[in-house]
Amino acid sequence: MLEQLLIFTRGGLILWTCKEIGNALKGSPIDTLIRSCLLEERSGEVSFNYGAYTLKWTFHNDLGLVFVAVYQKILQLLYVDDLLSMVKQSFSEIYDPKRMRYDDFDETFRQLRVEAEARAEEMKRTKQVVKPLNGVKKQGQVSKEETKKSNGEKKDDEGKVSSVSNGNHKMEDDVANGKENSADNNNSVGVDVSKLAKLRSKGVRGRGGLRKADSIGSNKGSSKVEPPKKATKKNRVWDDAAAAPKQEEKLDFTDEHGDNGHVDVVAAADQGESMMDKEEVFSSDSESEDDDEPISDEKPEAKKKGWFSSVFQSITGKANLERTDLEPALKALKERLMTKNVAEEIAEKLCESVEASLEGKKLASFTRISSTVQGAMEEALIRILTPRRSIDIMRDVHAAKEQRRPYVVVFVGVNGVGKSTNLAKVAYWLQQHKVSVMMAACDTFRSGAVEQLRTHARRLQIPIFEKGYEKDPAVVAKEAIQEATRNGSDVVLVDTAGRMQDNEPLMRALSKLINLNKPDLVLFVGEALVGNDAVDQLSKFNQKLSDLSTSGSTRLIDGILLTKFDTIDDKVGAALSMVYISGAPVMFVGCGQSYTDLKKLNVKAIVKTLLK
């Protein structure tokens, strides 16, 4: 049963709803559809599920109208697509931009609904009638499977008899000719050995791949020259016995200490100003590269048109864009996005969304289809990459400071992406803004993780809270936050162990850390080098955090820190893939090895690079 059908403009003005089926919907499925699907460039999908409901929709792009049908998920309503297309056609004939009420459309919708339901029932009947006819056997007709089965049984029986008889004959022949065969074999081996010995002496390998040393005719008394053995590293011996002074000197890899016991520290001010506070200069001048590209959006039939007809069409514009007109340009655009390291699944969904937004729209005068498609894609990419909420961390830090509590940031991600290094970059940037920072070494799993973070803390002159290894990271983080509250630290940066998205024990430990400490910001640290795996990483991280959450409010990833951005040239698609799949904004971009190499994401530059 259909629960609701709405018609509204792209601006959000509801023009008509069906009063007969105006059932009260649980929750807000329409708002969620607009917020999570239509505004997120996912309008190319077939349907959208919300709770117990399934929503389907269609657009009239030329008039800017949206038609949405809502029905129960458990019901398989075959007539919804057909009904939406008929409603779209009928309503577009009476639509007037100045008109606000369409009460007279109720009777038209009632007729269209009856017609759509009748078509669906007719389709069901035809399918039920066709299935028995295909399975009925005529009298005296034998099915192919039965004939194959009978033939197979005959062949098997024949094969068994022939194998037994052939086996007996073969045994008799072997017994009768055994001596002759053995004599012939000995003679043939003697001839082959002499030839093989000569060939192997020249370094030629036989058909069996035997080396000269393994050959039958090789000289046993020949001297073998053994290659000199390489000097191997001596294994270090670890035992409970006390080490000698010389051994202690060899094992001491720590930095030299001064007389006063303090470590020689490089002043943080020597690093200079962080790139986060520098405005990146971006040239917005349009390049002429796109104009020089060959027109690949014309169909093969377009070549048969004359010069006057093609010029006339470019002046007047095409009546309405069809799917066949958009397919060549969208295919080329999808391939271009994939060459920029955008995940294939994301590129396909984006192209489907752009196609849905342009189908049926009138092409403007003096405008090519390829430029229209590229303009729509550019708007979609800017809309996706632009944060929908404030990402001003400094404002949030000061707000937490007024509440007399530290601002907590947790860094999560897979192995080897640079969480600890970029945590130090964020700490350095916060120091530049006169914010007191404390590091929490909650990576109690990887060997050397605590020492690595301790080195960064010593270089930046930042206090670090550590409890060593094999401790519960959730408890370590809680004690670190308590220590920061006592000492008056403004920000606590929590370093966690790298973990693959399929590692159940480590993902459970991460979920416990987040649920227990309730951080202000959960940053996912990901590589800019990753391609299709970005979708798998982020979706599974969010899924695990949701499934393993013990509290009522599920906490997911809040932002993304993209690392190794200076190594990818124009392959910037990972940023788009990560934002699209998670909905979280890119808050930091790591672009080097020093503490200053941290900057904001330039959305216009990314979009221009993706479409270049």
Coordinates of C-alpha atoms in Angstrom, one line a residue:
M1 CA 0.0 0.0 0.0
L2 CA 1.2 3.5 -0.9
E3 CA 1.8 5.6 2.2
Q4 CA 2.4 9.0 0.6
L5 CA 3.1 10.8 -2.7
L6 CA 4.4 14.4 -2.7
I7 CA 5.2 16.9 -5.4
F8 CA 7.5 19.8 -4.5
T9 CA 9.9 22.2 -6.1
R10 CA 13.7 22.0 -5.8
G11 CA 13.4 25.1 -3.5
G12 CA 11.4 23.0 -1.1
L13 CA 7.8 24.3 -1.8
I14 CA 5.3 21.5 -1.5
L15 CA 2.8 21.8 -4.4
W16 CA 0.6 18.8 -3.9
T17 CA 0.1 15.8 -1.6
C18 CA -2.4 13.0 -2.0
K19 CA -5.1 13.5 0.6
E20 CA -6.5 10.0 0.2
I21 CA -3.3 8.3 1.3
G22 CA -2.1 11.0 3.5
N23 CA -1.0 8.6 6.3
A24 CA 1.0 9.9 9.2
L25 CA 4.6 8.9 8.5
K26 CA 6.8 7.8 11.4
G27 CA 9.9 10.0 11.6
S28 CA 10.8 12.3 8.7
P29 CA 11.6 10.2 5.7
I30 CA 11.2 13.0 3.2
D31 CA 13.6 15.3 5.0
T32 CA 16.1 12.5 5.4
L33 CA 15.9 11.7 1.7
I34 CA 16.6 15.3 0.8
R35 CA 19.4 15.7 3.3
S36 CA 21.1 12.3 2.9
C37 CA 20.5 11.5 -0.7
L38 CA 19.4 14.4 -3.0
L39 CA 21.8 17.0 -1.6
E40 CA 24.6 14.4 -1.4
E41 CA 24.5 13.7 -5.1
R42 CA 23.0 10.3 -4.7
S43 CA 19.9 10.9 -6.7
G44 CA 21.0 8.4 -9.3
E45 CA 20.2 5.5 -6.9
V46 CA 17.1 3.4 -7.5
S47 CA 15.5 3.8 -4.1
F48 CA 16.2 5.0 -0.5
N49 CA 15.3 3.1 2.7
Y50 CA 14.3 4.9 5.9
G51 CA 13.2 2.7 8.8
A52 CA 10.2 0.7 7.6
Y53 CA 9.8 2.8 4.5
T54 CA 11.1 2.7 1.0
L55 CA 11.2 6.0 -1.0
K56 CA 11.4 6.3 -4.8
W57 CA 11.6 9.5 -6.8
T58 CA 11.9 11.2 -10.2
F59 CA 12.7 14.6 -11.4
H60 CA 11.3 17.0 -14.0
N61 CA 14.6 19.0 -14.4
D62 CA 13.2 21.5 -17.0
L63 CA 10.5 22.6 -14.5
G64 CA 12.5 22.0 -11.3
L65 CA 10.0 19.6 -9.8
V66 CA 10.6 16.5 -7.6
F67 CA 8.1 13.6 -7.3
V68 CA 8.5 11.3 -4.3
A69 CA 6.5 8.1 -3.4
V70 CA 6.7 6.5 0.0
Y71 CA 5.5 2.9 0.7
Q72 CA 6.2 0.1 3.2
K73 CA 9.5 -1.7 2.7
I74 CA 8.1 -5.2 3.1
L75 CA 5.7 -4.6 0.2
Q76 CA 6.9 -5.2 -3.3
L77 CA 4.8 -2.6 -5.2
L78 CA 5.5 -3.1 -8.9
Y79 CA 3.5 -0.1 -10.1
V80 CA 5.4 2.7 -8.2
D81 CA 7.8 3.5 -11.0
D82 CA 5.1 3.5 -13.6
L83 CA 2.9 5.6 -11.4
L84 CA 5.6 8.2 -10.8
S85 CA 6.3 8.6 -14.5
M86 CA 2.5 9.0 -15.3
V87 CA 2.1 11.6 -12.5
K88 CA 5.2 13.4 -13.7
Q89 CA 3.8 13.6 -17.3
S90 CA 0.3 14.7 -16.2
F91 CA 1.3 17.2 -13.6
S92 CA 3.8 18.9 -15.9
E93 CA 1.0 19.6 -18.4
I94 CA -0.9 21.7 -15.8
Y95 CA 2.0 23.2 -13.9
D96 CA 2.2 26.9 -13.6
P97 CA 5.1 28.6 -11.6
K98 CA 2.7 31.2 -10.3
R99 CA 0.2 28.7 -9.0
M100 CA 0.4 27.4 -5.5
R101 CA -2.5 24.9 -5.1
Y102 CA -3.5 22.0 -7.3
D103 CA -6.6 20.5 -5.6
D104 CA -8.0 19.5 -9.0
F105 CA -5.2 17.0 -9.5
D106 CA -6.7 14.6 -7.0
E107 CA -9.1 13.1 -9.5
T108 CA -6.4 12.8 -12.1
F109 CA -4.1 11.0 -9.6
R110 CA -6.9 8.6 -8.6
Q111 CA -7.4 7.5 -12.3
L112 CA -3.6 7.2 -12.8
R113 CA -3.3 5.1 -9.7
V114 CA -6.1 2.7 -10.8
E115 CA -4.5 2.4 -14.2
A116 CA -1.0 1.7 -12.7
E117 CA -2.4 -1.0 -10.4
A118 CA -4.3 -2.6 -13.2
R119 CA -1.1 -2.8 -15.3
A120 CA 0.8 -4.3 -12.4
E121 CA -1.9 -7.0 -11.9
E122 CA -1.8 -7.8 -15.6
M123 CA 1.9 -8.2 -15.5
K124 CA 1.6 -10.6 -12.6
R125 CA -0.9 -12.7 -14.4
T126 CA 1.1 -13.0 -17.6
K127 CA 4.2 -14.1 -15.6
Q128 CA 2.2 -16.8 -13.7
V129 CA 0.7 -18.1 -17.0
V130 CA 4.0 -18.2 -18.8
K131 CA 5.9 -20.2 -16.1
P132 CA 3.7 -23.4 -16.2
L133 CA 3.7 -23.4 -20.0
N134 CA 7.4 -23.5 -20.1
G135 CA 7.6 -26.4 -17.7
V136 CA 4.8 -28.6 -19.3
K137 CA 6.1 -31.6 -21.4
K138 CA 4.2 -32.8 -24.4
Q139 CA 3.2 -36.5 -24.6
G140 CA 6.0 -38.7 -25.8
Q141 CA 8.6 -35.9 -25.5
V142 CA 11.7 -36.7 -23.5
S143 CA 13.6 -33.8 -21.8
K144 CA 17.2 -33.0 -22.7
E145 CA 18.4 -33.7 -19.2
E146 CA 16.9 -37.2 -19.2
T147 CA 18.5 -38.0 -22.6
K148 CA 21.9 -36.7 -21.3
K149 CA 21.5 -38.8 -18.1
S150 CA 20.7 -42.0 -20.0
N151 CA 23.6 -41.4 -22.5
G152 CA 25.9 -40.7 -19.6
E153 CA 25.0 -44.0 -17.9
K154 CA 25.6 -45.9 -21.2
K155 CA 29.0 -44.2 -21.6
D156 CA 30.0 -45.0 -18.1
D157 CA 29.1 -48.6 -18.5
E158 CA 30.9 -48.9 -21.7
G159 CA 33.9 -47.1 -20.2
K160 CA 34.1 -49.6 -17.3
V161 CA 34.0 -52.6 -19.7
S162 CA 36.6 -51.2 -22.0
S163 CA 38.9 -50.2 -19.2
V164 CA 38.9 -53.7 -17.7
S165 CA 39.5 -55.3 -21.1
N166 CA 42.2 -52.9 -22.0
G167 CA 43.9 -53.4 -18.6
N168 CA 44.1 -57.1 -19.1
H169 CA 45.6 -56.8 -22.6
K170 CA 48.0 -54.3 -21.3
M171 CA 49.2 -56.5 -18.5
E172 CA 49.7 -59.4 -20.9
D173 CA 51.6 -57.3 -23.3
D174 CA 53.9 -56.0 -20.5
V175 CA 54.6 -59.5 -19.3
A176 CA 55.4 -60.8 -22.8
N177 CA 57.5 -57.9 -23.9
G178 CA 59.1 -57.0 -20.6
K179 CA 62.5 -58.3 -21.4
E180 CA 62.6 -56.7 -24.8
N181 CA 61.5 -53.3 -23.5
S182 CA 64.0 -53.3 -20.7
A183 CA 66.9 -54.1 -23.1
D184 CA 65.8 -51.4 -25.5
N185 CA 65.6 -48.9 -22.6
N186 CA 69.1 -49.7 -21.5
N187 CA 70.5 -49.1 -24.9
S188 CA 68.6 -45.9 -25.4
V189 CA 69.9 -44.6 -22.0
G190 CA 73.5 -45.3 -22.9
V191 CA 73.2 -43.3 -26.1
D192 CA 71.4 -40.3 -24.4
V193 CA 73.9 -40.1 -21.6
S194 CA 76.9 -39.6 -24.0
K195 CA 75.0 -36.9 -25.8
L196 CA 73.8 -35.2 -22.7
A197 CA 77.3 -35.2 -21.2
K198 CA 78.7 -33.3 -24.2
L199 CA 75.8 -30.8 -24.2
R200 CA 76.0 -30.1 -20.4
S201 CA 79.8 -29.7 -20.7
K202 CA 79.0 -26.8 -23.0
G203 CA 76.5 -25.4 -20.6
V204 CA 73.3 -26.5 -22.5
R205 CA 70.4 -27.6 -20.3
G206 CA 68.3 -30.6 -21.1
R207 CA 64.6 -30.9 -21.7
G208 CA 64.0 -31.9 -18.1
G209 CA 65.7 -28.7 -16.8
L210 CA 68.6 -30.6 -14.9
R211 CA 71.6 -28.5 -14.1
K212 CA 75.2 -29.6 -15.0
A213 CA 75.9 -30.6 -11.4
D214 CA 72.8 -32.8 -11.3
S215 CA 73.4 -34.5 -14.7
I216 CA 74.0 -38.3 -14.9
G217 CA 77.3 -38.0 -16.8
S218 CA 78.9 -35.3 -14.7
N219 CA 82.4 -36.0 -13.4
K220 CA 82.3 -36.9 -9.7
G221 CA 86.0 -35.9 -9.2
S222 CA 85.7 -32.4 -10.6
S223 CA 86.6 -29.7 -8.1
K224 CA 83.7 -27.4 -7.2
V225 CA 84.4 -23.7 -6.6
E226 CA 82.2 -22.6 -3.7
P227 CA 81.2 -18.9 -3.7
P228 CA 82.5 -16.8 -0.8
K229 CA 80.1 -16.6 2.1
K230 CA 78.6 -13.2 2.8
A231 CA 79.3 -11.7 6.2
T232 CA 76.0 -12.0 8.2
K233 CA 75.0 -9.8 11.0
K234 CA 75.5 -11.4 14.4
N235 CA 72.3 -11.9 16.4
R236 CA 72.0 -9.8 19.5
V237 CA 71.7 -11.8 22.7
W238 CA 69.0 -10.8 25.1
D239 CA 69.2 -12.4 28.5
D240 CA 68.6 -11.6 32.2
A241 CA 72.3 -11.3 32.9
A242 CA 73.7 -7.8 33.6
A243 CA 75.4 -6.3 30.5
A244 CA 79.0 -5.2 30.5
P245 CA 79.7 -1.5 30.3
K246 CA 80.9 -1.7 26.7
Q247 CA 77.7 -3.6 25.8
E248 CA 75.6 -0.9 27.5
E249 CA 77.3 1.7 25.4
K250 CA 76.4 -0.2 22.3
L251 CA 72.8 -0.7 23.3
D252 CA 72.3 3.0 24.3
F253 CA 70.6 4.8 21.3
T254 CA 69.2 7.7 23.3
D255 CA 70.1 11.3 22.7
E256 CA 72.9 12.8 24.8
H257 CA 71.8 14.6 27.9
G258 CA 73.1 17.9 29.2
D259 CA 74.7 18.5 32.6
N260 CA 71.4 19.7 34.1
G261 CA 69.6 16.6 33.0
H262 CA 67.4 18.3 30.4
V263 CA 67.3 17.1 26.8
D264 CA 68.7 19.5 24.1
V265 CA 65.5 20.6 22.4
V266 CA 65.1 22.3 19.1
A267 CA 62.9 25.3 19.7
A268 CA 59.5 25.0 18.1
A269 CA 59.7 28.6 16.8
D270 CA 62.5 27.7 14.5
Q271 CA 60.1 25.7 12.4
G272 CA 58.3 28.8 11.2
E273 CA 54.6 29.5 10.6
S274 CA 52.3 26.6 10.0
M275 CA 50.8 26.4 6.5
M276 CA 47.3 26.1 8.2
D277 CA 47.5 29.9 8.8
K278 CA 48.6 30.8 5.3
E279 CA 46.1 31.6 2.6
E280 CA 46.7 29.5 -0.5
V281 CA 46.7 31.5 -3.7
F282 CA 44.5 29.9 -6.3
S283 CA 44.0 31.2 -9.8
S284 CA 40.4 31.2 -10.7
D285 CA 41.0 32.1 -14.3
S286 CA 39.4 29.6 -16.6
E287 CA 41.8 27.7 -18.8
S288 CA 41.2 27.1 -22.4
E289 CA 42.1 23.4 -22.2
D290 CA 38.5 22.3 -22.1
D291 CA 37.7 24.2 -25.2
D292 CA 40.5 22.5 -27.1
E293 CA 39.2 19.1 -26.3
P294 CA 37.4 17.2 -29.1
I295 CA 33.6 17.0 -28.9
S296 CA 32.9 13.5 -27.8
D297 CA 29.2 14.0 -26.8
E298 CA 27.7 13.8 -30.3
K299 CA 26.0 10.7 -31.4
P300 CA 27.1 8.9 -34.6
E301 CA 24.0 10.1 -36.4
A302 CA 25.1 13.7 -35.8
K303 CA 27.7 13.4 -38.5
K304 CA 25.1 13.0 -41.2
K305 CA 23.6 16.4 -40.4
G306 CA 24.3 19.3 -42.6
W307 CA 26.2 22.4 -41.7
F308 CA 23.1 24.6 -41.5
S309 CA 21.2 22.2 -39.2
S310 CA 24.1 21.9 -36.8
V311 CA 24.6 25.6 -36.6
F312 CA 20.8 26.2 -36.2
Q313 CA 20.7 23.6 -33.3
S314 CA 23.6 25.3 -31.5
I315 CA 21.8 28.7 -31.8
T316 CA 18.4 27.6 -30.7
G317 CA 19.4 25.0 -28.3
K318 CA 18.1 21.4 -28.1
A319 CA 14.5 20.8 -26.9
N320 CA 15.3 18.4 -24.0
L321 CA 18.4 16.4 -23.1
E322 CA 17.9 12.7 -23.3
R323 CA 19.8 9.9 -21.6
T324 CA 21.4 8.9 -24.9
D325 CA 22.7 12.5 -25.4
L326 CA 24.3 12.4 -22.0
E327 CA 25.9 9.0 -22.0
P328 CA 29.0 9.7 -24.1
A329 CA 30.0 12.8 -22.1
L330 CA 29.3 11.1 -18.8
K331 CA 31.3 8.0 -19.8
A332 CA 34.3 10.2 -20.7
L333 CA 33.9 12.1 -17.4
K334 CA 33.7 8.9 -15.4
E335 CA 37.0 7.7 -16.9
R336 CA 38.6 11.0 -16.2
L337 CA 37.6 10.9 -12.5
M338 CA 38.9 7.3 -12.2
T339 CA 42.3 8.3 -13.6
K340 CA 42.4 10.9 -10.8
N341 CA 42.2 8.1 -8.3
V342 CA 38.5 8.4 -7.5
A343 CA 37.0 5.1 -6.5
E344 CA 35.0 3.5 -9.4
E345 CA 31.9 3.1 -7.3
I346 CA 31.9 6.8 -6.3
A347 CA 32.6 7.9 -9.9
E348 CA 29.7 5.9 -11.2
K349 CA 27.3 7.2 -8.5
L350 CA 28.3 10.8 -9.3
C351 CA 27.7 10.3 -13.0
E352 CA 24.3 8.8 -12.3
S353 CA 23.4 11.7 -10.1
V354 CA 24.4 14.2 -12.7
E355 CA 22.5 12.3 -15.3
A356 CA 19.4 12.4 -13.2
S357 CA 19.8 16.1 -12.7
L358 CA 20.1 16.9 -16.4
E359 CA 17.8 14.5 -18.0
G360 CA 14.8 16.3 -19.5
K361 CA 16.5 19.7 -19.1
K362 CA 16.6 22.1 -22.1
L363 CA 20.1 22.8 -23.4
A364 CA 21.0 26.5 -23.5
S365 CA 21.9 28.2 -26.8
F366 CA 25.5 28.2 -27.9
T367 CA 26.2 25.4 -25.3
R368 CA 27.7 22.0 -25.9
I369 CA 26.5 18.9 -24.0
S370 CA 30.0 18.2 -22.7
S371 CA 30.3 21.6 -21.2
T372 CA 26.9 21.4 -19.7
V373 CA 27.7 18.0 -18.1
Q374 CA 31.1 19.3 -16.8
G375 CA 29.4 22.3 -15.3
A376 CA 26.9 20.2 -13.5
M377 CA 29.6 17.9 -12.2
E378 CA 31.7 20.8 -11.0
E379 CA 28.7 22.1 -9.0
A380 CA 28.1 18.7 -7.6
L381 CA 31.8 18.3 -6.5
I382 CA 31.9 21.7 -4.9
R383 CA 28.7 20.8 -3.0
I384 CA 30.2 17.5 -1.8
L385 CA 33.6 18.8 -0.7
T386 CA 32.4 22.0 1.0
P387 CA 31.8 21.3 4.7
R388 CA 28.2 21.6 5.8
R389 CA 29.1 22.4 9.4
S390 CA 31.8 24.6 11.1
I391 CA 35.3 23.0 11.2
D392 CA 36.8 25.9 13.2
I393 CA 38.6 23.9 15.8
M394 CA 40.0 27.0 17.5
R395 CA 36.5 28.2 18.3
D396 CA 35.6 24.8 19.7
V397 CA 38.8 24.8 21.8
H398 CA 37.9 28.2 23.4
A399 CA 34.3 27.0 24.0
A400 CA 35.6 24.0 25.9
K401 CA 38.1 26.2 27.8
E402 CA 35.2 28.3 29.1
Q403 CA 33.6 25.1 30.4
R404 CA 36.9 24.4 32.2
R405 CA 37.5 21.1 30.5
P406 CA 40.1 20.0 27.8
Y407 CA 39.2 19.7 24.2
V408 CA 39.8 16.0 23.2
V409 CA 40.8 14.8 19.7
V410 CA 41.2 11.1 18.9
F411 CA 43.3 10.1 15.9
V412 CA 42.2 6.8 14.3
G413 CA 43.1 5.0 11.1
V414 CA 44.8 2.0 9.5
N415 CA 48.5 1.0 9.9
G416 CA 51.2 3.2 8.5
V417 CA 49.3 6.2 7.4
G418 CA 51.1 8.7 9.6
K419 CA 48.9 9.2 12.7
S420 CA 51.6 10.1 15.1
T421 CA 53.5 12.4 12.8
N422 CA 50.4 14.4 11.8
L423 CA 49.3 14.5 15.5
A424 CA 52.6 16.3 16.1
K425 CA 51.8 18.7 13.2
V426 CA 48.4 19.5 14.7
A427 CA 50.1 20.0 18.1
Y428 CA 52.6 22.4 16.6
W429 CA 49.8 24.4 14.9
L430 CA 47.9 24.6 18.2
Q431 CA 51.0 25.9 19.9
Q432 CA 51.3 28.6 17.3
H433 CA 47.9 29.8 18.6
K434 CA 49.0 29.9 22.2
V435 CA 47.0 26.8 23.1
S436 CA 48.5 24.4 25.7
V437 CA 48.5 20.8 24.4
M438 CA 49.1 17.4 26.0
M439 CA 49.7 14.2 24.1
A440 CA 48.3 10.9 25.2
A441 CA 50.2 7.7 24.1
C442 CA 47.3 5.3 23.8
D443 CA 49.0 3.1 21.2
T444 CA 49.9 0.4 23.6
F445 CA 50.0 -2.3 20.9
R446 CA 52.8 -1.3 18.4
S447 CA 56.4 -1.6 19.6
G448 CA 58.1 1.8 19.5
A449 CA 54.9 3.8 19.4
V450 CA 55.4 5.4 22.8
E451 CA 59.0 6.2 22.1
Q452 CA 58.0 7.8 18.8
L453 CA 55.4 10.1 20.4
R454 CA 57.8 10.8 23.2
T455 CA 60.4 12.1 20.7
H456 CA 57.8 14.5 19.1
A457 CA 56.8 15.7 22.6
R458 CA 60.4 16.4 23.5
R459 CA 61.1 18.3 20.3
L460 CA 57.9 20.4 20.7
Q461 CA 58.3 20.8 24.5
I462 CA 54.9 19.3 25.1
P463 CA 53.9 17.2 28.1
I464 CA 53.0 13.6 27.3
F465 CA 50.9 11.1 29.3
E466 CA 52.0 7.5 28.9
K467 CA 51.6 4.2 30.7
G468 CA 53.8 1.9 28.6
Y469 CA 52.6 -1.1 26.6
E470 CA 50.0 -3.8 27.1
K471 CA 47.6 -1.5 28.8
D472 CA 43.9 -0.8 28.1
P473 CA 44.0 2.3 25.8
A474 CA 40.6 3.4 26.9
V475 CA 41.8 3.6 30.5
V476 CA 45.0 5.4 29.5
A477 CA 43.0 8.0 27.6
K478 CA 40.7 8.6 30.5
E479 CA 43.6 9.1 32.9
A480 CA 45.2 11.4 30.4
I481 CA 42.1 13.6 30.2
Q482 CA 41.9 13.7 34.0
E483 CA 45.6 14.7 34.2
A484 CA 45.0 17.4 31.6
T485 CA 42.0 18.8 33.6
R486 CA 44.2 19.0 36.7
N487 CA 47.1 20.7 34.9
G488 CA 44.8 23.1 33.0
S489 CA 45.8 21.8 29.5
D490 CA 43.5 23.1 26.8
V491 CA 43.7 20.2 24.3
V492 CA 44.4 16.5 24.6
L493 CA 45.6 14.8 21.4
V494 CA 45.0 11.0 21.7
D495 CA 47.2 8.7 19.6
T496 CA 45.8 5.3 18.9
A497 CA 47.1 2.1 17.4
G498 CA 46.8 1.5 13.7
R499 CA 44.3 -1.2 12.9
M500 CA 42.9 -2.7 9.7
Q501 CA 39.1 -2.3 9.3
D502 CA 38.6 -6.1 9.6
N503 CA 40.5 -6.5 12.9
E504 CA 37.6 -7.2 15.3
P505 CA 39.5 -7.1 18.6
L506 CA 41.3 -3.8 17.8
M507 CA 38.1 -2.2 16.5
R508 CA 36.3 -3.3 19.7
A509 CA 39.0 -1.6 21.7
L510 CA 38.7 1.6 19.6
S511 CA 34.9 1.6 20.1
K512 CA 35.4 1.3 23.9
L513 CA 37.9 4.2 23.9
I514 CA 35.5 6.5 22.1
N515 CA 32.4 5.5 24.1
L516 CA 34.2 5.7 27.4
N517 CA 35.9 9.1 26.9
K518 CA 33.4 10.8 24.5
P519 CA 36.0 12.9 22.6
D520 CA 35.0 16.2 21.0
L521 CA 36.5 15.2 17.6
V522 CA 37.3 11.8 16.0
L523 CA 39.7 12.3 13.2
F524 CA 40.2 9.5 10.6
V525 CA 43.8 9.7 9.2
G526 CA 43.9 8.4 5.7
E527 CA 46.5 8.3 2.9
A528 CA 45.9 10.4 -0.2
L529 CA 47.5 7.5 -2.2
V530 CA 44.6 5.2 -1.5
G531 CA 42.0 4.5 -4.3
N532 CA 39.1 2.1 -4.1
D533 CA 40.2 1.0 -0.6
A534 CA 39.2 4.4 0.8
V535 CA 35.5 3.3 0.4
D536 CA 36.1 0.1 2.3
Q537 CA 38.2 1.6 5.1
L538 CA 35.8 4.5 6.0
S539 CA 32.6 2.5 5.5
K540 CA 33.8 -0.3 7.7
F541 CA 35.2 2.0 10.3
N542 CA 31.9 3.7 10.7
Q543 CA 30.0 0.4 10.5
K544 CA 32.2 -1.1 13.3
L545 CA 31.9 2.0 15.5
S546 CA 28.1 1.8 15.1
D547 CA 27.7 -1.9 15.7
L548 CA 30.1 -2.0 18.7
S549 CA 28.7 1.1 20.3
T550 CA 27.4 0.5 23.9
S551 CA 25.9 3.9 24.4
G552 CA 22.6 5.1 23.1
S553 CA 24.1 7.8 20.8
T554 CA 26.3 6.2 18.2
R555 CA 29.6 8.1 17.6
L556 CA 31.1 8.0 14.1
I557 CA 34.0 9.7 12.4
D558 CA 33.8 13.5 12.6
G559 CA 36.5 14.6 10.2
I560 CA 39.3 13.4 7.9
L561 CA 43.1 14.2 8.0
L562 CA 44.5 13.4 4.6
T563 CA 48.3 12.5 4.6
K564 CA 51.0 12.3 2.0
F565 CA 49.3 14.8 -0.2
D566 CA 52.6 16.0 -1.6
T567 CA 53.2 12.6 -3.3
I568 CA 50.2 12.3 -5.5
D569 CA 50.6 15.0 -8.1
D570 CA 47.1 15.3 -9.7
K571 CA 45.7 12.0 -8.3
V572 CA 43.5 13.8 -5.7
G573 CA 40.5 11.6 -5.9
A574 CA 40.9 10.0 -2.5
A575 CA 39.7 13.2 -0.9
L576 CA 36.5 13.0 -2.9
S577 CA 36.0 9.3 -2.2
M578 CA 36.5 9.7 1.5
V579 CA 34.1 12.7 1.9
Y580 CA 31.4 11.1 -0.3
I581 CA 31.4 7.8 1.5
S582 CA 31.5 9.2 5.1
G583 CA 30.0 12.7 4.8
A584 CA 32.8 13.9 7.1
P585 CA 34.8 17.0 5.9
V586 CA 38.6 17.0 5.2
M587 CA 39.8 19.2 8.1
F588 CA 43.6 18.9 7.6
V589 CA 45.9 18.0 4.7
G590 CA 49.5 16.7 5.4
C591 CA 51.8 17.8 2.7
G592 CA 55.4 17.2 3.9
Q593 CA 57.7 16.0 6.7
S594 CA 58.2 19.0 8.8
Y595 CA 55.8 20.3 11.5
T596 CA 54.7 23.2 9.4
D597 CA 53.5 21.0 6.5
L598 CA 49.9 21.0 7.4
K599 CA 47.2 22.9 5.5
K600 CA 43.5 23.2 4.8
L601 CA 41.8 21.6 1.8
N602 CA 41.4 24.0 -1.1
V603 CA 38.1 22.8 -2.6
K604 CA 38.3 24.9 -5.8
A605 CA 41.8 23.6 -6.5
I606 CA 40.7 20.0 -5.9
V607 CA 37.7 20.3 -8.2
K608 CA 39.7 22.0 -10.9
T609 CA 42.3 19.2 -10.7
L610 CA 39.7 16.5 -10.9
L611 CA 38.0 17.9 -14.0
K612 CA 41.3 19.0 -15.8

